CSV table of C-alpha atoms in Angstrom, one decimal:
chain,number,residue,atom,x,y,z
A,1,MET,CA,0.0,0.0,0.0
A,2,ASN,CA,2.8,2.4,0.9
A,3,VAL,CA,4.6,1.6,-2.4
A,4,LYS,CA,1.6,2.6,-4.5
A,5,PHE,CA,1.3,5.9,-2.5
A,6,VAL,CA,5.0,6.7,-3.1
A,7,VAL,CA,4.8,5.8,-6.8
A,8,VAL,CA,1.6,7.9,-7.3
A,9,GLY,CA,3.2,10.8,-5.4
A,10,LEU,CA,6.4,10.6,-7.5
A,11,LEU,CA,4.3,10.5,-10.7
A,12,ILE,CA,2.4,13.6,-9.6
A,13,ILE,CA,5.6,15.5,-8.7
A,14,GLY,CA,7.2,14.4,-12.0
A,15,GLY,CA,4.0,15.5,-13.9
A,16,LEU,CA,4.0,18.9,-12.2
A,17,PHE,CA,7.7,19.4,-12.9
A,18,TYR,CA,7.4,18.4,-16.6
A,19,GLY,CA,4.1,20.4,-17.0
A,20,THR,CA,5.6,23.5,-15.5
A,21,GLU,CA,8.6,23.3,-17.8
A,22,LYS,CA,6.3,22.9,-20.9
A,23,TYR,CA,4.0,25.7,-19.8
A,24,TRP,CA,6.8,28.2,-19.4
A,25,GLN,CA,8.5,27.1,-22.6
A,26,HIS,CA,5.2,27.7,-24.4
A,27,GLU,CA,4.8,31.1,-22.7
A,28,PHE,CA,8.3,32.2,-23.7
A,29,GLU,CA,7.7,31.0,-27.3
A,30,GLU,CA,4.4,32.9,-27.5
A,31,THR,CA,6.1,36.1,-26.2
A,32,ALA,CA,8.9,35.7,-28.8
A,33,ARG,CA,6.3,35.1,-31.6
A,34,ASN,CA,4.2,38.1,-30.6
A,35,GLY,CA,7.3,40.3,-30.4
A,36,LEU,CA,8.1,39.3,-34.0
A,37,LYS,CA,4.5,39.7,-35.2
A,38,ASN,CA,4.4,43.2,-33.7
A,39,PHE,CA,7.9,44.3,-34.8
A,40,SER,CA,8.1,47.9,-36.0
A,41,TYR,CA,10.4,50.9,-35.9
A,42,THR,CA,10.9,52.1,-32.4
A,43,PRO,CA,11.2,55.8,-31.5
A,44,GLU,CA,14.9,55.2,-30.8
A,45,MET,CA,15.4,53.8,-34.3
A,46,LYS,CA,13.5,56.7,-35.8
A,47,ASP,CA,15.6,59.2,-33.8
A,48,ALA,CA,18.8,57.5,-35.0
A,49,MET,CA,17.8,58.0,-38.7
A,50,LYS,CA,16.3,61.5,-38.4
A,51,ASP,CA,19.5,63.3,-39.6
A,52,LEU,CA,20.2,60.8,-42.4
A,53,PRO,CA,19.0,61.3,-46.0
A,54,ILE,CA,16.8,58.1,-45.8
A,55,LYS,CA,13.2,57.1,-45.3
A,56,ALA,CA,12.7,53.7,-43.8
A,57,ASP,CA,9.7,51.5,-43.2
A,58,ILE,CA,8.8,48.0,-42.2
A,59,LEU,CA,6.1,45.8,-43.7
A,60,ASN,CA,5.5,43.0,-41.2
A,61,GLN,CA,3.8,40.1,-42.8
A,62,TYR,CA,4.9,37.6,-40.2
A,63,PRO,CA,6.9,35.3,-40.8
A,64,ASN,CA,8.2,37.5,-43.6
A,65,LEU,CA,9.5,40.9,-42.5
A,66,PHE,CA,10.2,43.5,-45.2
A,67,PHE,CA,12.6,46.4,-44.5
A,68,TYR,CA,12.4,49.3,-47.0
A,69,VAL,CA,15.0,52.0,-47.1
A,70,ASP,CA,14.7,54.8,-49.6
A,71,PHE,CA,17.2,57.5,-50.1
A,72,THR,CA,15.6,61.0,-50.0
A,73,GLN,CA,18.5,62.7,-51.9
A,74,GLU,CA,20.0,62.1,-55.3
A,75,LEU,CA,23.3,60.3,-55.0
A,76,PRO,CA,26.3,60.9,-57.3
A,77,ALA,CA,26.9,57.9,-59.6
A,78,GLN,CA,30.2,56.9,-57.9
A,79,ALA,CA,28.6,57.2,-54.4
A,80,GLU,CA,25.7,55.1,-55.5
A,81,ALA,CA,28.0,52.4,-56.8
A,82,ILE,CA,30.0,52.4,-53.6
A,83,ILE,CA,26.9,52.2,-51.4
A,84,LYS,CA,25.5,49.4,-53.6
A,85,THR,CA,28.7,47.4,-53.3
A,86,LYS,CA,29.0,47.9,-49.5
A,87,LEU,CA,25.3,46.9,-49.0
A,88,MET,CA,25.8,43.7,-51.0
A,89,GLU,CA,28.9,42.8,-49.1
A,90,ASN,CA,27.2,43.3,-45.8
A,91,SER,CA,23.7,42.2,-46.6
A,92,GLN,CA,23.8,38.9,-44.6
A,93,ARG,CA,25.5,40.6,-41.7
A,94,ILE,CA,22.8,43.3,-41.6
A,95,ALA,CA,20.1,40.7,-41.3
A,96,CYS,CA,21.9,38.4,-38.9
A,97,GLN,CA,23.3,40.9,-36.5
A,98,VAL,CA,20.3,40.6,-34.1
A,99,PHE,CA,21.6,37.2,-33.0
A,100,SER,CA,24.9,38.5,-31.9
A,101,ARG,CA,23.3,40.5,-29.1
A,102,LEU,CA,20.7,37.9,-27.9
A,103,PRO,CA,22.7,35.7,-25.6
A,104,GLU,CA,23.8,38.8,-23.6
A,105,LYS,CA,20.2,40.1,-23.2
A,106,GLU,CA,18.2,36.9,-22.8
A,107,ASP,CA,18.3,34.0,-20.3
A,108,LYS,CA,18.8,30.6,-21.7
A,109,ASP,CA,15.1,29.6,-21.6
A,110,LYS,CA,14.0,32.7,-23.5
A,111,ALA,CA,16.8,32.3,-26.0
A,112,LYS,CA,15.8,28.7,-26.6
A,113,ALA,CA,12.2,29.8,-27.2
A,114,ILE,CA,13.4,32.4,-29.8
A,115,VAL,CA,15.4,29.6,-31.5
A,116,ASN,CA,12.3,27.4,-31.6
A,117,VAL,CA,10.0,30.1,-32.9
A,118,ILE,CA,12.4,31.1,-35.7
A,119,GLU,CA,12.9,27.4,-36.7
A,120,GLU,CA,9.2,26.5,-36.5
A,121,ASP,CA,7.9,29.6,-38.3
A,122,ASN,CA,10.8,29.9,-40.8
A,123,VAL,CA,11.2,33.6,-40.2
A,124,ALA,CA,12.8,35.6,-43.1
A,125,MET,CA,13.8,39.2,-43.4
A,126,THR,CA,14.0,41.0,-46.7
A,127,TYR,CA,15.9,44.2,-47.1
A,128,ILE,CA,15.1,46.5,-50.1
A,129,VAL,CA,17.2,49.6,-50.5
A,130,LYS,CA,16.2,52.1,-53.3
A,131,ALA,CA,17.7,55.3,-54.7
A,132,ARG,CA,15.7,58.5,-54.7
A,133,PHE,CA,13.7,57.8,-57.8
A,134,GLY,CA,13.0,54.1,-57.1
A,135,LYS,CA,16.0,52.4,-58.6
A,136,VAL,CA,16.7,49.3,-56.5
A,137,LEU,CA,20.2,49.3,-55.1
A,138,MET,CA,19.9,46.1,-53.1
A,139,GLU,CA,17.3,43.4,-52.4
A,140,HIS,CA,18.3,40.7,-50.0
A,141,LYS,CA,16.2,38.0,-48.5
A,142,GLN,CA,17.7,36.3,-45.4
A,143,VAL,CA,16.1,33.2,-43.9
A,144,LEU,CA,17.2,33.6,-40.2
A,145,THR,CA,17.9,29.9,-39.7
A,146,GLN,CA,20.7,30.2,-42.3
A,147,CYS,CA,22.5,32.9,-40.3
A,148,PRO,CA,25.9,31.7,-38.8
A,149,GLU,CA,25.0,33.7,-35.7
A,150,PHE,CA,21.7,31.8,-35.4
A,151,GLN,CA,23.6,28.5,-35.5
A,152,LEU,CA,25.9,29.7,-32.7
A,153,LEU,CA,22.9,30.7,-30.6
A,154,LYS,CA,21.2,27.4,-31.2
A,155,GLN,CA,24.3,25.5,-30.1
A,156,SER,CA,24.7,27.7,-27.0
A,157,VAL,CA,21.1,26.9,-25.8
A,158,SER,CA,21.2,23.2,-26.7
């Protein structure tokens, strides 16, 4: 009789422990997913760009996030070529840089939830940069699971 009581008690405790872990993991994932679904330019981001000759906007069609940057001034031909070259060289780094700051800011459970959401939802960011009159200087689509920084984050939380 005592053995049955102990076994049932251990099963209840194990169930509570497992259930609590699953509950919080689900909550962290929903928080991460809602953060991505509601991603937009913050006032700090707008303040950082106010003195630059660009206009930026985000179209959030989760899981696809589109970042539009339009130059508001005409660029000299050589400057346009240099900007286009630099943007193409750094296009993956621009999209993937968010992961380099995550481990510092998030605890391991929240970082694991972010990894799960990005993998499950296959989140992608597309950057489109245009000159003043609509000429596309760069268009780059980055699936976030293909970022080297994402792979490092995934390994650090595993």
